[in-house]
PDB file of C-alpha atoms in Angstrom:
ATOM      1  CA  GLU A   1       9.754   8.772 -13.655  1.00  0.00           C
ATOM      2  CA  VAL A   2      10.539   7.829 -10.072  1.00  0.00           C
ATOM      3  CA  GLN A   3      13.643   9.487  -8.734  1.00  0.00           C
ATOM      4  CA  LEU A   4      15.291   9.665  -5.315  1.00  0.00           C
ATOM      5  CA  VAL A   5      18.042  12.157  -4.623  1.00  0.00           C
ATOM      6  CA  GLU A   6      20.001  12.128  -1.385  1.00  0.00           C
ATOM      7  CA  SER A   7      21.748  15.174  -0.007  1.00  0.00           C
ATOM      8  CA  GLY A   8      23.397  16.382   3.170  1.00  0.00           C
ATOM      9  CA  GLY A   9      26.274  13.987   3.585  1.00  0.00           C
ATOM     10  CA  GLY A  10      29.694  15.184   4.619  1.00  0.00           C
ATOM     11  CA  SER A  11      32.365  14.925   7.265  1.00  0.00           C
ATOM     12  CA  VAL A  12      31.793  15.380  10.978  1.00  0.00           C
ATOM     13  CA  GLN A  13      33.621  14.617  14.187  1.00  0.00           C
ATOM     14  CA  ALA A  14      32.486  11.913  16.555  1.00  0.00           C
ATOM     15  CA  GLY A  15      29.691  13.140  18.776  1.00  0.00           C
ATOM     16  CA  GLY A  16      28.471  15.550  16.145  1.00  0.00           C
ATOM     17  CA  SER A  17      25.230  15.716  14.208  1.00  0.00           C
ATOM     18  CA  LEU A  18      24.225  15.762  10.578  1.00  0.00           C
ATOM     19  CA  ARG A  19      21.008  15.522   8.612  1.00  0.00           C
ATOM     20  CA  VAL A  20      20.657  13.713   5.331  1.00  0.00           C
ATOM     21  CA  SER A  21      17.646  14.166   3.108  1.00  0.00           C
ATOM     22  CA  CYS A  22      15.947  12.186   0.387  1.00  0.00           C
ATOM     23  CA  ALA A  23      13.967  14.166  -2.165  1.00  0.00           C
ATOM     24  CA  ALA A  24      11.442  12.039  -4.021  1.00  0.00           C
ATOM     25  CA  SER A  25       9.806  12.687  -7.362  1.00  0.00           C
ATOM     26  CA  GLY A  26       7.489  10.679  -9.573  1.00  0.00           C
ATOM     27  CA  PHE A  27       5.367   9.529  -6.634  1.00  0.00           C
ATOM     28  CA  THR A  28       4.072  10.922  -3.363  1.00  0.00           C
ATOM     29  CA  LEU A  29       5.092   9.954   0.135  1.00  0.00           C
ATOM     30  CA  ASP A  30       1.433   9.312   0.910  1.00  0.00           C
ATOM     31  CA  ASP A  31       1.715   6.152  -1.173  1.00  0.00           C
ATOM     32  CA  TYR A  32       5.291   5.040  -0.612  1.00  0.00           C
ATOM     33  CA  ALA A  33       7.482   4.273   2.362  1.00  0.00           C
ATOM     34  CA  ILE A  34      11.057   5.478   2.402  1.00  0.00           C
ATOM     35  CA  ALA A  35      13.890   3.532   3.963  1.00  0.00           C
ATOM     36  CA  TRP A  36      17.447   4.515   4.676  1.00  0.00           C
ATOM     37  CA  PHE A  37      20.258   2.061   4.131  1.00  0.00           C
ATOM     38  CA  ARG A  38      23.966   2.419   4.633  1.00  0.00           C
ATOM     39  CA  GLN A  39      26.962   0.552   3.350  1.00  0.00           C
ATOM     40  CA  ALA A  40      30.411   0.780   4.851  1.00  0.00           C
ATOM     41  CA  PRO A  41      33.481  -0.407   2.924  1.00  0.00           C
ATOM     42  CA  GLY A  42      33.693  -4.183   2.943  1.00  0.00           C
ATOM     43  CA  ARG A  43      30.309  -4.592   4.595  1.00  0.00           C
ATOM     44  CA  GLU A  44      26.822  -5.500   3.426  1.00  0.00           C
ATOM     45  CA  ARG A  45      24.215  -2.820   2.913  1.00  0.00           C
ATOM     46  CA  GLU A  46      22.181  -2.405   6.095  1.00  0.00           C
ATOM     47  CA  GLY A  47      18.668  -1.072   6.463  1.00  0.00           C
ATOM     48  CA  ILE A  48      18.695   1.383   9.356  1.00  0.00           C
ATOM     49  CA  SER A  49      15.415   3.288   9.297  1.00  0.00           C
ATOM     50  CA  CYS A  50      12.086   3.535   7.555  1.00  0.00           C
ATOM     51  CA  ILE A  51       8.991   5.713   7.563  1.00  0.00           C
ATOM     52  CA  SER A  52       5.549   5.274   6.073  1.00  0.00           C
ATOM     53  CA  SER A  53       3.585   8.501   5.933  1.00  0.00           C
ATOM     54  CA  SER A  54       0.309   6.713   5.258  1.00  0.00           C
ATOM     55  CA  THR A  55       0.368   4.854   8.570  1.00  0.00           C
ATOM     56  CA  GLY A  56       2.971   6.684  10.630  1.00  0.00           C
ATOM     57  CA  SER A  57       4.906   3.447  10.921  1.00  0.00           C
ATOM     58  CA  THR A  58       8.630   3.834  11.607  1.00  0.00           C
ATOM     59  CA  TYR A  59      11.541   1.498  12.093  1.00  0.00           C
ATOM     60  CA  TYR A  60      15.052   1.869  13.478  1.00  0.00           C
ATOM     61  CA  ALA A  61      17.816  -0.675  13.556  1.00  0.00           C
ATOM     62  CA  ASP A  62      19.334  -1.246  16.973  1.00  0.00           C
ATOM     63  CA  SER A  63      22.579   0.281  15.757  1.00  0.00           C
ATOM     64  CA  VAL A  64      20.947   3.716  15.372  1.00  0.00           C
ATOM     65  CA  LYS A  65      17.983   3.606  17.743  1.00  0.00           C
ATOM     66  CA  GLY A  66      17.963   6.560  20.107  1.00  0.00           C
ATOM     67  CA  ARG A  67      20.476   8.500  17.996  1.00  0.00           C
ATOM     68  CA  PHE A  68      18.807   8.821  14.584  1.00  0.00           C
ATOM     69  CA  THR A  69      15.364  10.241  13.855  1.00  0.00           C
ATOM     70  CA  ILE A  70      13.482   9.838  10.593  1.00  0.00           C
ATOM     71  CA  SER A  71      10.839  12.346   9.532  1.00  0.00           C
ATOM     72  CA  SER A  72       8.745  13.091   6.509  1.00  0.00           C
ATOM     73  CA  ASP A  73       7.931  16.467   4.979  1.00  0.00           C
ATOM     74  CA  ASN A  74       5.100  15.511   2.672  1.00  0.00           C
ATOM     75  CA  ALA A  75       4.657  19.057   1.398  1.00  0.00           C
ATOM     76  CA  LYS A  76       8.184  18.862  -0.010  1.00  0.00           C
ATOM     77  CA  ASN A  77       8.012  15.127  -0.741  1.00  0.00           C
ATOM     78  CA  THR A  78      11.212  14.755   1.234  1.00  0.00           C
ATOM     79  CA  VAL A  79      12.330  12.451   4.023  1.00  0.00           C
ATOM     80  CA  HIS A  80      15.001  13.507   6.484  1.00  0.00           C
ATOM     81  CA  LEU A  81      17.268  11.427   8.680  1.00  0.00           C
ATOM     82  CA  GLN A  82      18.613  13.410  11.612  1.00  0.00           C
ATOM     83  CA  MET A  83      21.744  11.753  12.940  1.00  0.00           C
ATOM     84  CA  ASN A  84      23.016  12.683  16.396  1.00  0.00           C
ATOM     85  CA  SER A  85      25.815  11.376  18.603  1.00  0.00           C
ATOM     86  CA  LEU A  86      27.620  10.150  15.529  1.00  0.00           C
ATOM     87  CA  LYS A  87      30.291   7.491  15.866  1.00  0.00           C
ATOM     88  CA  PRO A  88      33.149   6.525  13.540  1.00  0.00           C
ATOM     89  CA  GLU A  89      31.290   3.283  12.848  1.00  0.00           C
ATOM     90  CA  ASP A  90      28.493   5.335  11.279  1.00  0.00           C
ATOM     91  CA  THR A  91      30.864   6.105   8.408  1.00  0.00           C
ATOM     92  CA  ALA A  92      29.227   4.768   5.249  1.00  0.00           C
ATOM     93  CA  VAL A  93      27.447   5.676   2.052  1.00  0.00           C
ATOM     94  CA  TYR A  94      23.832   6.388   2.921  1.00  0.00           C
ATOM     95  CA  TYR A  95      21.111   5.458   0.449  1.00  0.00           C
ATOM     96  CA  CYS A  96      17.386   6.039   0.471  1.00  0.00           C
ATOM     97  CA  ALA A  97      14.983   3.620  -1.137  1.00  0.00           C
ATOM     98  CA  ALA A  98      11.243   3.563  -1.823  1.00  0.00           C
ATOM     99  CA  ASP A  99       8.521   0.946  -1.847  1.00  0.00           C
ATOM    100  CA  ASN A 100       4.724   1.073  -1.798  1.00  0.00           C
ATOM    101  CA  THR A 101       4.498  -0.735   1.520  1.00  0.00           C
ATOM    102  CA  ARG A 102       2.412   0.784   4.297  1.00  0.00           C
ATOM    103  CA  TRP A 103       4.399  -0.695   7.161  1.00  0.00           C
ATOM    104  CA  CYS A 104       7.979  -0.516   8.303  1.00  0.00           C
ATOM    105  CA  TYR A 105       9.320  -3.485  10.237  1.00  0.00           C
ATOM    106  CA  SER A 106      12.648  -5.196  10.533  1.00  0.00           C
ATOM    107  CA  ASP A 107      12.269  -8.178   8.202  1.00  0.00           C
ATOM    108  CA  TYR A 108      10.714  -6.063   5.467  1.00  0.00           C
ATOM    109  CA  VAL A 109      13.192  -3.209   5.683  1.00  0.00           C
ATOM    110  CA  GLN A 110      16.203  -5.497   5.783  1.00  0.00           C
ATOM    111  CA  SER A 111      15.210  -7.313   2.585  1.00  0.00           C
ATOM    112  CA  MET A 112      16.740  -5.161  -0.114  1.00  0.00           C
ATOM    113  CA  GLU A 113      14.703  -6.855  -2.833  1.00  0.00           C
ATOM    114  CA  ASN A 114      11.564  -5.231  -1.394  1.00  0.00           C
ATOM    115  CA  TRP A 115      12.837  -1.768  -2.318  1.00  0.00           C
ATOM    116  CA  GLY A 116      12.390  -1.076  -5.988  1.00  0.00           C
ATOM    117  CA  TYR A 117      13.708   2.460  -6.204  1.00  0.00           C
ATOM    118  CA  TRP A 118      17.066   3.708  -4.978  1.00  0.00           C
ATOM    119  CA  GLY A 119      18.967   6.944  -4.791  1.00  0.00           C
ATOM    120  CA  GLN A 120      22.595   7.348  -5.753  1.00  0.00           C
ATOM    121  CA  GLY A 121      23.883   7.609  -2.178  1.00  0.00           C
ATOM    122  CA  THR A 122      25.614  10.251  -0.100  1.00  0.00           C
ATOM    123  CA  GLN A 123      28.835   9.768   1.867  1.00  0.00           C
ATOM    124  CA  LEU A 124      29.042  10.306   5.605  1.00  0.00           C
ATOM    125  CA  THR A 125      32.447  10.260   7.254  1.00  0.00           C
ATOM    126  CA  VAL A 126      32.751  10.439  11.034  1.00  0.00           C
ATOM    127  CA  SER A 127      36.214  11.041  12.379  1.00  0.00           C
ATOM    128  CA  SER A 128      37.356  10.174  15.881  1.00  0.00           C
TER     129      SER A 128
END
């Protein structure tokens, strides 16, 4: 059974850092890409980052580029999203999702229907 479990959310002040993680089971990261999405209250879910271990392909939305870093620990079958220089507008529920694509690029990541497996989400709150 495929399962994704997010962890590491919490509350932080603006300018701070936090790392969220996505632990995968039922498949290996060698075969699946992992994407991070976020959804703020009243807003659509947004794809913000992606990594494919098989090709090394990564993607970042403009809203997080230069501040967030995605990485993959294949030994632990876990993907991390390191978030630095956090802003109040980063406040959202963060979800990870999986798909057996080999490439991460904007149009693919942003199409939620491409991602067949989802975690339950973890809340990040950034206070000013």
